Coordinates of C-alpha atoms in Angstrom, one line a residue:
Chain A
X1104 CA 51.0 36.4 81.1
X1105 CA 53.4 39.3 81.3
X1106 CA 52.6 42.4 83.3
X1107 CA 55.0 45.3 83.4
X1108 CA 54.3 48.2 85.7
X1109 CA 56.1 51.5 85.8
X1110 CA 59.3 49.8 85.0
X1111 CA 62.3 52.2 85.2
X1112 CA 66.0 51.4 84.7
X1113 CA 68.8 53.9 85.1
X1114 CA 72.4 53.4 84.2
X1115 CA 74.5 55.6 86.5
X1116 CA 72.2 58.6 86.0
X1117 CA 71.4 58.0 82.4
X1118 CA 67.9 56.7 81.7
X1119 CA 67.7 53.2 80.2
X1120 CA 63.9 53.0 80.2
X1121 CA 61.5 55.3 81.9
X1122 CA 58.2 54.3 83.5
X1123 CA 57.2 51.5 81.0
X1124 CA 53.8 49.9 81.6
X1125 CA 52.2 47.2 79.4
X1126 CA 50.8 43.7 79.6
X1127 CA 50.7 40.7 77.3
X1128 CA 48.0 38.1 77.3
X1129 CA 48.6 34.4 77.0
X1130 CA 49.2 33.3 73.4
X1131 CA 49.7 36.8 72.2
X1132 CA 52.6 37.9 70.0
X1133 CA 53.8 41.4 70.9
X1134 CA 56.2 43.4 68.9
X1135 CA 58.7 45.9 70.3
X1136 CA 59.5 48.6 67.9
X1137 CA 61.9 51.4 68.4
X1138 CA 65.1 52.8 67.1
X1139 CA 68.5 51.6 68.3
X1140 CA 69.0 52.5 72.0
X1141 CA 65.4 53.0 72.6
X1142 CA 65.3 50.5 75.5
X1143 CA 64.1 47.4 73.9
X1144 CA 66.9 45.2 75.0
X1145 CA 66.9 46.7 78.5
X1146 CA 63.3 45.8 78.9
X1147 CA 63.9 42.3 77.7
X1148 CA 66.8 41.8 80.0
X1149 CA 64.7 42.8 83.0
X1150 CA 62.0 40.4 81.9
X1151 CA 64.5 37.6 81.6
X1152 CA 65.9 38.3 85.1
X1153 CA 69.3 39.1 83.6
X1154 CA 69.3 42.5 85.3
X1155 CA 67.1 44.1 87.9
X1156 CA 65.0 47.2 87.4
X1157 CA 65.7 50.4 89.3
X1158 CA 62.0 50.7 90.2
X1159 CA 58.7 49.3 89.1
X1160 CA 57.6 45.7 88.8
X1161 CA 57.4 43.0 86.2
X1162 CA 55.6 39.7 86.5
X1163 CA 56.1 36.8 84.0
X1164 CA 53.7 33.8 84.1
X1165 CA 52.6 35.0 87.6
X1166 CA 56.0 35.2 89.1
X1167 CA 57.8 38.4 90.0
X1168 CA 61.1 38.7 88.1
X1169 CA 62.9 40.0 91.2
X1170 CA 61.3 38.0 94.0
X1171 CA 60.9 34.7 92.2
X1172 CA 63.6 34.9 89.5
X1173 CA 64.2 31.1 89.4
X1174 CA 60.6 30.3 88.6
X1175 CA 60.5 33.0 85.9
X1176 CA 63.6 31.6 84.3
X1177 CA 62.0 28.2 84.2
X1178 CA 59.1 29.5 82.1
X1179 CA 61.0 31.6 79.6
X1180 CA 63.1 31.0 76.5
X1181 CA 65.4 33.9 75.6
X1182 CA 67.3 34.7 72.5
X1183 CA 69.6 37.6 73.1
X1184 CA 70.4 40.0 70.2
X1185 CA 74.0 38.9 69.9
X1186 CA 73.1 35.1 70.0
X1187 CA 75.9 34.2 72.4
X1188 CA 76.7 30.5 72.1
X1189 CA 79.6 28.3 73.1
X1190 CA 81.5 28.1 69.8
X1191 CA 83.6 25.2 70.9
X1192 CA 80.6 22.9 71.3
X1193 CA 78.8 20.8 68.7
X1194 CA 75.2 21.7 68.0
X1195 CA 73.4 18.7 69.7
X1196 CA 75.9 18.7 72.6
X1197 CA 75.1 22.3 73.2
X1198 CA 71.4 21.8 73.0
X1199 CA 71.5 18.8 75.3
X1200 CA 73.5 21.0 77.8
X1201 CA 70.8 23.7 77.7
X1202 CA 68.0 21.1 77.9
X1203 CA 69.7 19.7 81.0
X1204 CA 69.9 23.1 82.7
X1205 CA 66.4 23.9 81.7
X1206 CA 65.1 20.9 83.6
X1207 CA 64.0 18.7 80.7
X1208 CA 63.6 15.2 82.3
X1209 CA 66.8 13.3 81.9
X1210 CA 65.4 10.6 79.6
X1211 CA 63.7 13.0 77.3
X1212 CA 66.7 15.2 76.6
X1213 CA 67.9 13.3 73.6
X1214 CA 64.4 13.1 72.0
X1215 CA 63.6 16.8 72.7
X1216 CA 66.9 17.9 71.1
X1217 CA 66.3 15.8 68.0
X1218 CA 62.8 17.2 67.7
X1219 CA 63.8 20.8 68.2
X1220 CA 66.6 20.5 65.7
X1221 CA 64.2 19.2 63.1
X1222 CA 61.8 22.0 63.9
X1223 CA 64.3 24.7 63.3
X1224 CA 66.0 22.9 60.4
X1225 CA 69.3 22.0 62.0
X1226 CA 69.3 18.3 61.5
X1227 CA 71.9 18.3 58.8
X1228 CA 74.2 20.5 60.9
X1229 CA 74.4 17.9 63.8
X1230 CA 78.0 17.1 63.4
X1231 CA 79.2 20.8 63.2
X1232 CA 80.7 22.9 65.9
X1233 CA 78.8 26.1 66.6
X1234 CA 81.8 28.1 65.7
X1235 CA 81.7 26.8 62.2
X1236 CA 78.1 27.7 61.5
X1237 CA 77.0 30.7 59.5
X1238 CA 75.1 33.5 61.1
X1239 CA 71.7 32.1 59.9
X1240 CA 72.4 28.7 61.4
X1241 CA 73.6 30.2 64.6
X1242 CA 70.4 32.1 64.9
X1243 CA 68.6 28.8 64.5
X1244 CA 70.7 27.3 67.2
X1245 CA 69.8 30.3 69.4
X1246 CA 66.1 29.8 68.7
X1247 CA 66.4 26.1 69.4
X1248 CA 68.0 26.7 72.8
X1249 CA 65.2 29.1 73.6
X1250 CA 62.6 26.5 72.6
X1251 CA 64.2 23.4 73.9
X1252 CA 62.2 23.2 77.2
X1253 CA 59.0 24.1 75.5
X1254 CA 58.6 27.4 77.5
X1255 CA 55.4 29.3 77.9
X1256 CA 57.0 32.6 77.2
X1257 CA 59.5 33.4 74.4
X1258 CA 61.5 36.6 74.4
X1259 CA 63.3 37.2 71.2
X1260 CA 65.6 40.2 70.7
X1261 CA 66.0 41.0 67.0
X1262 CA 65.5 37.4 65.9
X1263 CA 66.0 38.2 62.2
X1264 CA 68.9 40.6 62.3
X1265 CA 71.7 39.8 60.0
X1266 CA 70.0 37.1 58.1
X1267 CA 69.5 36.8 54.3
X1268 CA 66.0 37.4 52.9
X1269 CA 65.3 33.7 52.5
X1270 CA 66.3 33.0 56.1
X1271 CA 64.3 35.9 57.3
X1272 CA 61.2 34.5 55.8
X1273 CA 61.9 31.1 57.3
X1274 CA 62.5 32.4 60.8
X1275 CA 59.5 34.6 60.6
X1276 CA 57.2 31.8 59.6
X1277 CA 58.8 29.7 62.3
X1278 CA 58.0 32.3 64.9
X1279 CA 54.5 32.8 63.7
X1280 CA 54.0 29.1 63.9
X1281 CA 55.1 29.2 67.6
X1282 CA 52.4 31.7 68.5
X1283 CA 49.0 30.6 69.7
X1284 CA 50.1 28.4 72.6
X1285 CA 53.1 30.5 73.6
X1286 CA 53.3 34.1 74.6
X1287 CA 56.0 35.8 72.5
X1288 CA 57.7 39.2 72.8
X1289 CA 59.9 40.1 69.9
X1290 CA 61.8 43.2 69.1
X1291 CA 62.9 44.6 65.8
X1292 CA 63.6 47.7 64.0
X1293 CA 62.4 46.1 60.7
X1294 CA 58.9 47.5 60.6
X1295 CA 57.1 45.4 58.1
X1296 CA 58.3 42.4 60.0
X1297 CA 56.6 43.5 63.2
X1298 CA 53.4 44.2 61.5
X1299 CA 53.5 40.8 59.8
X1300 CA 54.2 38.7 62.9
X1301 CA 52.7 40.4 65.9
X1302 CA 49.2 41.0 67.0
X1303 CA 50.1 44.1 69.0
X1304 CA 52.9 46.6 68.7
X1305 CA 54.6 48.7 71.3
X1306 CA 56.5 51.6 70.0
X1307 CA 59.2 52.9 72.4
X1308 CA 61.6 55.6 71.9
X1309 CA 64.1 57.1 74.4
X1310 CA 63.0 54.7 77.0
X1311 CA 59.3 55.7 76.9
X1312 CA 56.3 53.9 75.5
X1313 CA 55.0 56.0 72.6
X1314 CA 52.1 53.9 71.5
X1315 CA 50.6 50.4 72.1
X1316 CA 48.0 48.9 69.8
X1317 CA 47.4 46.5 66.9
X1318 CA 49.2 47.5 63.8
X1319 CA 45.8 48.2 62.1
X1320 CA 44.5 50.4 64.8
X1321 CA 47.8 52.3 65.0
X1322 CA 47.3 53.1 61.3
X1323 CA 43.7 54.2 61.8
X1324 CA 44.6 56.3 64.7
X1325 CA 47.0 58.1 62.6
X1326 CA 44.5 58.7 59.8
X1327 CA 46.3 56.4 57.6
X1328 CA 43.9 56.6 54.7
X1329 CA 44.2 60.2 53.8
X1330 CA 45.6 59.5 50.4
X1331 CA 43.9 57.9 47.5
X1332 CA 45.4 56.7 44.3
X1333 CA 43.1 56.8 41.2
X1334 CA 43.6 55.8 37.6
X1335 CA 41.1 57.6 35.4
X1336 CA 40.8 57.6 31.6
X1337 CA 40.2 61.1 30.4
X1338 CA 41.9 64.3 29.3
X1339 CA 44.5 65.0 31.8
X1340 CA 43.9 68.6 32.5
X1341 CA 40.2 68.5 32.9
X1342 CA 40.3 65.4 35.1
X1343 CA 42.8 67.1 37.3
X1344 CA 40.7 70.2 37.6
X1345 CA 37.6 68.2 38.4
X1346 CA 39.4 66.3 41.1
X1347 CA 40.8 69.4 42.7
X1348 CA 37.2 70.7 43.0
X1349 CA 36.2 67.8 45.3
X1350 CA 35.5 68.9 48.9
X1351 CA 38.4 68.3 51.3
X1352 CA 41.0 67.7 48.6
X1353 CA 44.2 69.4 49.6
X1354 CA 46.3 68.4 46.6
X1355 CA 46.2 66.4 43.4
X1356 CA 49.3 65.1 41.8
X1357 CA 49.8 63.5 38.5
X1358 CA 51.8 60.4 39.4
X1359 CA 51.5 58.3 36.3
X1360 CA 51.7 60.3 33.1
X1361 CA 51.4 57.7 30.3
X1362 CA 51.1 60.3 27.6
X1363 CA 47.9 58.5 26.6
X1364 CA 44.4 58.8 27.9
X1365 CA 44.6 56.7 31.1
X1366 CA 46.6 58.5 33.8
X1367 CA 47.3 57.9 37.5
X1368 CA 46.6 60.6 40.1
X1369 CA 47.4 60.9 43.8
X1370 CA 44.8 62.8 45.9
X1371 CA 45.7 64.1 49.3
X1372 CA 42.7 64.8 51.6
X1373 CA 42.7 66.9 54.7
X1374 CA 43.0 64.9 57.9
X1375 CA 40.8 61.9 58.3
X1376 CA 38.5 62.5 55.4
X1377 CA 37.9 59.5 53.1
X1378 CA 36.8 60.9 49.7
X1379 CA 36.8 57.7 47.7
X1380 CA 33.1 58.0 46.9
X1381 CA 33.6 61.6 45.7
X1382 CA 36.3 60.5 43.3
X1383 CA 34.0 57.8 41.9
X1384 CA 31.2 60.3 41.5
X1385 CA 33.5 62.8 39.8
X1386 CA 34.6 60.2 37.3
X1387 CA 31.0 59.2 36.5
X1388 CA 29.9 62.8 36.1
X1389 CA 32.7 63.5 33.7
X1390 CA 31.9 60.3 31.8
X1391 CA 35.4 59.1 32.3
X1392 CA 36.3 55.4 32.9
X1393 CA 37.6 54.7 36.4
X1394 CA 40.3 52.0 36.4
X1395 CA 41.6 52.1 39.9
X1396 CA 40.6 53.6 43.2
X1397 CA 43.0 52.7 46.1
X1398 CA 43.2 54.2 49.5
X1399 CA 46.9 54.4 50.2
X1400 CA 47.6 52.7 53.5
X1401 CA 50.2 54.3 55.7
X1402 CA 52.9 51.8 56.4
X1403 CA 54.0 51.1 59.8
X1404 CA 57.2 52.8 58.8
X1405 CA 55.3 56.1 58.3
X1406 CA 53.6 55.7 61.6
X1407 CA 56.9 55.0 63.3
X1408 CA 58.6 58.0 61.8
X1409 CA 55.6 60.2 62.8
X1410 CA 55.6 58.9 66.4
X1411 CA 59.3 59.1 66.9
X1412 CA 59.5 62.6 65.4
X1413 CA 57.3 63.7 68.3
X1414 CA 54.0 64.0 66.6
X1415 CA 51.4 63.3 69.3
X1416 CA 49.1 60.3 68.7
Chain B
X1331 CA 72.8 18.9 91.9
X1332 CA 71.6 18.2 88.4
X1333 CA 72.6 21.6 87.1
X1334 CA 75.9 21.2 88.8
X1335 CA 76.5 18.0 86.9
X1336 CA 75.6 19.5 83.5
X1337 CA 77.8 22.5 84.1
X1338 CA 80.7 20.3 85.2
X1339 CA 80.4 18.2 82.1
X1340 CA 80.3 21.2 79.9
X1341 CA 83.3 22.7 81.6
X1342 CA 85.4 19.5 81.2
X1343 CA 84.3 19.2 77.6
X1344 CA 85.3 22.8 76.7
X1345 CA 88.6 22.3 78.4
X1346 CA 89.3 19.4 76.2
X1347 CA 87.7 20.8 73.0
X1348 CA 90.1 23.7 73.2
X1349 CA 93.9 23.1 73.6
X1350 CA 93.8 24.8 77.1
X1351 CA 93.7 21.6 79.1
X1352 CA 96.3 19.8 77.0
X1353 CA 98.7 22.7 77.1
X1354 CA 98.4 23.3 80.8
X1355 CA 98.6 19.7 81.7
X1356 CA 101.5 19.0 79.4
X1357 CA 103.6 22.0 80.6
X1358 CA 102.8 21.1 84.2
X1359 CA 104.1 17.5 83.6
X1360 CA 107.2 18.7 81.7
X1361 CA 108.2 21.2 84.4
X1362 CA 107.5 19.0 87.4
X1363 CA 109.1 16.0 85.6
X1364 CA 112.2 18.0 84.8
X1365 CA 112.7 19.1 88.5
X1366 CA 111.9 15.6 89.6
X1367 CA 114.8 14.3 87.4
X1368 CA 117.1 16.9 88.8
X1369 CA 116.3 16.1 92.4
X1370 CA 116.4 12.4 91.9
X1371 CA 119.6 12.4 89.9
X1372 CA 121.3 14.6 92.5
X1373 CA 120.1 12.3 95.3
X1374 CA 121.5 9.2 93.5
X1375 CA 124.9 10.9 92.9
X1376 CA 125.1 11.9 96.5
X1377 CA 124.2 8.5 97.7
X1378 CA 126.8 7.0 95.4
X1379 CA 129.5 9.3 96.7
X1380 CA 128.5 8.7 100.3
X1381 CA 129.2 5.0 99.9
X1382 CA 132.9 5.8 99.4
X1383 CA 133.1 9.0 101.5
X1384 CA 131.7 8.6 105.1
X1385 CA 132.3 12.3 105.9
X1386 CA 130.0 13.4 103.1
X1387 CA 127.3 11.0 104.4
X1388 CA 127.5 12.5 107.9
X1389 CA 127.2 16.0 106.4
X1390 CA 123.8 15.2 104.9
X1391 CA 122.7 13.3 108.0
X1392 CA 120.6 10.3 107.1
X1393 CA 120.3 10.0 103.4
X1394 CA 116.6 9.6 103.4
X1395 CA 114.8 9.4 100.0
X1396 CA 111.6 10.7 101.4
X1397 CA 113.2 13.7 102.9
X1398 CA 115.6 14.5 100.1
X1399 CA 113.5 13.6 97.0
X1400 CA 109.8 13.4 97.8
X1401 CA 109.5 16.5 100.1
X1402 CA 111.3 18.9 97.8
X1403 CA 109.4 17.5 94.8
X1404 CA 106.1 18.4 96.5
X1405 CA 107.5 21.9 97.1
X1406 CA 108.3 22.1 93.4
X1407 CA 104.8 20.9 92.4
X1408 CA 103.3 23.6 94.6
X1409 CA 105.3 26.3 92.9
X1410 CA 104.4 25.1 89.4
X1411 CA 100.7 25.0 90.6
X1412 CA 101.1 28.6 91.6
X1413 CA 102.0 29.4 88.0
X1414 CA 99.7 27.0 86.1
X1415 CA 96.5 27.1 88.0
X1416 CA 95.7 30.7 87.2
X1417 CA 96.0 29.8 83.6
X1418 CA 93.3 27.2 84.1
X1419 CA 90.9 29.4 86.1
X1420 CA 91.3 32.7 84.2
X1421 CA 88.8 31.7 81.6
X1422 CA 86.0 30.4 83.8
X1423 CA 83.9 33.5 84.0
X1424 CA 85.9 36.0 82.1
X1425 CA 85.4 34.1 78.8
X1426 CA 81.7 33.9 79.4
X1427 CA 81.4 37.5 80.1
X1428 CA 83.4 38.5 77.1
X1429 CA 81.5 36.2 74.7
X1430 CA 78.2 37.2 76.2
X1431 CA 77.3 33.6 77.0
X1432 CA 77.0 34.8 80.6
X1433 CA 73.7 36.5 79.6
X1434 CA 72.2 33.2 78.6
X1435 CA 73.7 31.3 81.5
X1436 CA 72.2 33.7 84.0
X1437 CA 68.8 33.5 82.4
X1438 CA 68.7 29.7 82.6
X1439 CA 67.1 28.4 85.7
X1440 CA 70.5 27.8 87.4
X1441 CA 71.4 29.0 90.8
X1442 CA 74.6 31.1 91.0
X1443 CA 76.1 28.6 93.4
X1444 CA 75.5 25.7 91.0
X1445 CA 77.3 27.5 88.2
X1446 CA 80.2 28.3 90.4
X1447 CA 80.5 24.9 91.9
X1448 CA 80.3 23.3 88.4
X1449 CA 83.1 25.4 87.2
X1450 CA 85.1 24.8 90.4
X1451 CA 84.7 21.1 90.0
X1452 CA 85.7 21.3 86.3
X1453 CA 89.0 22.9 87.2
X1454 CA 89.5 20.5 90.1
X1455 CA 89.1 17.6 87.6
X1456 CA 91.8 19.0 85.3
X1457 CA 94.0 19.6 88.4
X1458 CA 93.5 16.0 89.5
X1459 CA 94.7 14.9 86.1
X1460 CA 97.8 17.1 86.5
X1461 CA 98.6 15.7 89.9
X1462 CA 97.8 12.1 88.7
X1463 CA 100.4 12.4 86.0
X1464 CA 103.1 13.0 88.6
X1465 CA 102.4 9.6 90.3
X1466 CA 104.6 7.7 87.9
X1467 CA 107.6 9.7 89.3
X1468 CA 106.7 8.3 92.8
X1469 CA 106.6 4.8 91.4
X1470 CA 110.0 5.4 90.0
X1471 CA 111.2 6.3 93.5
X1472 CA 109.6 3.1 94.8
X1473 CA 111.4 1.0 92.1
X1474 CA 114.9 2.4 93.0
X1475 CA 114.5 3.3 96.6
X1476 CA 112.3 2.9 99.6
X1477 CA 110.0 5.9 100.1
X1478 CA 107.4 6.3 102.8
X1479 CA 104.1 5.9 101.1
X1480 CA 102.4 7.5 104.1
X1481 CA 104.2 10.8 103.4
X1482 CA 103.4 10.5 99.7
X1483 CA 99.7 10.1 100.4
X1484 CA 99.5 13.0 102.9
X1485 CA 101.6 15.1 100.5
X1486 CA 99.2 14.5 97.7
X1487 CA 96.2 15.2 100.0
X1488 CA 97.9 18.5 101.0
X1489 CA 98.5 19.4 97.4
X1490 CA 94.9 18.7 96.5
X1491 CA 93.7 20.9 99.3
X1492 CA 96.1 23.7 98.3
X1493 CA 95.0 23.4 94.7
X1494 CA 91.4 23.8 95.7
X1495 CA 92.3 27.0 97.5
X1496 CA 94.2 28.2 94.4
X1497 CA 91.4 27.4 92.1
X1498 CA 88.6 29.0 94.1
X1499 CA 90.7 32.2 94.4
X1500 CA 91.3 32.1 90.6
X1501 CA 87.6 31.6 89.9
X1502 CA 86.8 34.6 92.1
X1503 CA 89.3 36.8 90.2
X1504 CA 87.8 35.6 87.0
X1505 CA 84.3 36.5 88.1
X1506 CA 85.5 40.1 88.6
X1507 CA 86.6 40.9 85.1
X1508 CA 85.8 40.1 81.5
X1509 CA 89.5 40.2 80.6
X1510 CA 91.3 36.9 81.0
X1511 CA 94.7 38.4 81.3
X1512 CA 93.7 40.6 84.2
X1513 CA 92.0 37.6 85.8
X1514 CA 95.3 35.6 85.5
X1515 CA 97.5 38.4 86.7
X1516 CA 95.3 39.2 89.7
X1517 CA 95.1 35.6 90.8
X1518 CA 98.8 35.0 90.3
X1519 CA 99.6 38.1 92.3
X1520 CA 97.3 37.1 95.1
X1521 CA 98.5 33.6 95.2
X1522 CA 102.2 34.6 95.2
X1523 CA 101.6 37.0 98.0
X1524 CA 99.8 34.4 100.1
X1525 CA 102.5 31.9 99.3
X1526 CA 105.4 34.1 100.3
X1527 CA 103.9 36.0 103.2
X1528 CA 105.3 33.4 105.5
X1529 CA 108.9 34.1 104.6
X1530 CA 108.7 37.6 106.0
X1531 CA 107.1 36.3 109.2
X1532 CA 110.3 36.1 111.2
X1533 CA 111.0 39.8 110.5
X1534 CA 107.7 40.8 112.1
X1535 CA 108.1 38.9 115.3
X1536 CA 105.6 38.5 118.1
X1537 CA 101.9 38.1 117.3
X1538 CA 102.4 39.3 113.7
X1539 CA 104.8 36.5 113.1
X1540 CA 102.2 33.9 114.0
X1541 CA 99.6 35.7 112.0
X1542 CA 101.7 36.0 108.9
X1543 CA 102.8 32.4 109.2
X1544 CA 99.2 31.2 109.6
X1545 CA 98.1 33.2 106.6
X1546 CA 100.7 31.7 104.3
X1547 CA 99.9 28.8 101.9
X1548 CA 103.4 27.5 102.3
X1549 CA 103.4 27.2 106.1
X1550 CA 100.4 24.9 106.1
X1551 CA 101.9 22.6 103.6
X1552 CA 104.9 21.7 105.7
X1553 CA 103.1 19.3 107.9
X1554 CA 101.5 17.5 105.0
X1555 CA 105.0 17.1 103.4
X1556 CA 106.2 15.5 106.6
X1557 CA 103.3 13.0 106.7
X1558 CA 101.3 14.8 109.3
X1559 CA 97.7 15.7 108.7
X1560 CA 96.9 18.5 111.1
X1561 CA 93.3 19.6 111.2
X1562 CA 94.3 23.2 111.5
X1563 CA 96.1 23.0 108.1
X1564 CA 93.1 21.2 106.5
X1565 CA 90.8 23.9 107.9
X1566 CA 93.0 26.6 106.6
X1567 CA 92.8 25.4 103.0
X1568 CA 89.1 24.6 103.2
X1569 CA 88.4 28.0 104.7
X1570 CA 90.3 29.7 101.9
X1571 CA 88.4 27.6 99.3
X1572 CA 85.0 28.4 100.8
X1573 CA 85.8 32.0 101.3
X1574 CA 86.6 32.6 97.6
X1575 CA 83.7 30.4 96.4
X1576 CA 81.4 32.6 98.6
X1577 CA 83.0 35.8 97.3
X1578 CA 82.5 34.5 93.7
X1579 CA 78.8 34.0 94.5
X1580 CA 78.6 37.6 95.8
X1581 CA 80.4 38.8 92.7
X1582 CA 77.8 37.2 90.4
X1583 CA 75.0 38.4 92.6
X1584 CA 76.3 42.0 92.5
X1585 CA 76.2 41.7 88.7
X1586 CA 72.5 41.0 89.0
X1587 CA 72.0 43.9 91.4
X1588 CA 74.0 46.4 89.4
X1589 CA 73.0 45.1 86.0

């Protein structure tokens, strides 16, 4: 649905993005992850035909963004990061205006706008001017304008930035609900968000693609399970000694010292080795009760930090 | 066509949702109304005196209400237009750029030309209201005197054409910058220059004189104010309008190219 090849954009000598290549299938939700200034917005602006690329090509829904910009723009809904709206218009008036420009048939405009306002939870704000709305509601209006013509492709730049936790959850579930039929690209620097919503993640930094994969695979690739948390009932010192003797264990740390008999330990294994079974065996051999044995998953945050701090994947 | 219509409606709505249209239209009416009163009152005083003093009458030639009231009034309107129309056009693209709404507008399936024409037509609508509000003055002249309606009609036609040239120039200036003040100053300066360039024509002499005269806004209005519709004057205003609408399109396009 979206194919990007060797896309490069320079701003008067400075690199915006550098040789980015990726593709998104129909119905997929793709997350763009990267620190501020990494080139997320630039990529999105090229995909939405707001600005041209310096070199490389991008195709959206089969149309080239440069050669066939008008056709691309018919197929997309775009929510820019700053959510620029006409503050002097009322919500339904604005949405009818956008629906009109986005070629919703004249007779369906009113119905479409009502439906979309209900979908994003704006119905009770119908009489308000956009300038009077809070950030969260403006975000919804922004989302509504992107959705109003029922586009195949949605491009959302930081859709949950500046919202309160409740609104974030609402907007997230809204976006997730939109996936399936629509192809969605969204950017964020909130990491758990991306892993929650998207099926695939692109990590970019300094204008370059650092990694593309599913959130799970990214974690696997990075040997995400090299830590294990265990709670074992037994004399603290002897348990710790026994654990340290296991093959491949680099370090054992007492993380939960209850003062009693059941204590928590964090075991760190050398790269890629999963020693869960060894921990269980050790507990059995020592005739200690094993209460918990949890591989500690590396969060996307850890992966992100690793990739961005130049550790090769 | 459809997009043009939607943008036009949006433009008109936002002119009236903010105080811009009301302020500009009101000030325009107050200023032109004040000058109209001055001209008309002076004319009636002179006519009154001329009844008792034949010498005075011969000094003014024929005391013609069309020549002594209507024609100068059109001149005044064109000067007030020069000041007020940049205030109307300065926001058209500058505001969108500043607020960032340009980013959305340019990613909607709208051709640049449709956006520009929509905004142009929106300004023309407000301008038509401004002109329309001066018609009662003409009716007043009709009540107390005997003006030539032919001249009035061609005069309004000329003002309308001149206004369209002013507005397209203003929109072009607005497309260049995201600062409304700069847009207003640039368009005012350019309009004033084109308005006054005819005054210096006689100094240049020869071919330059003809060129400077032809370039001036003012020169081409003279015939309209006399009741003459000359195609070359019409073409002048239409060419200026089209030139700046075209340049605005280029300006938007260059934004796409340069990013």
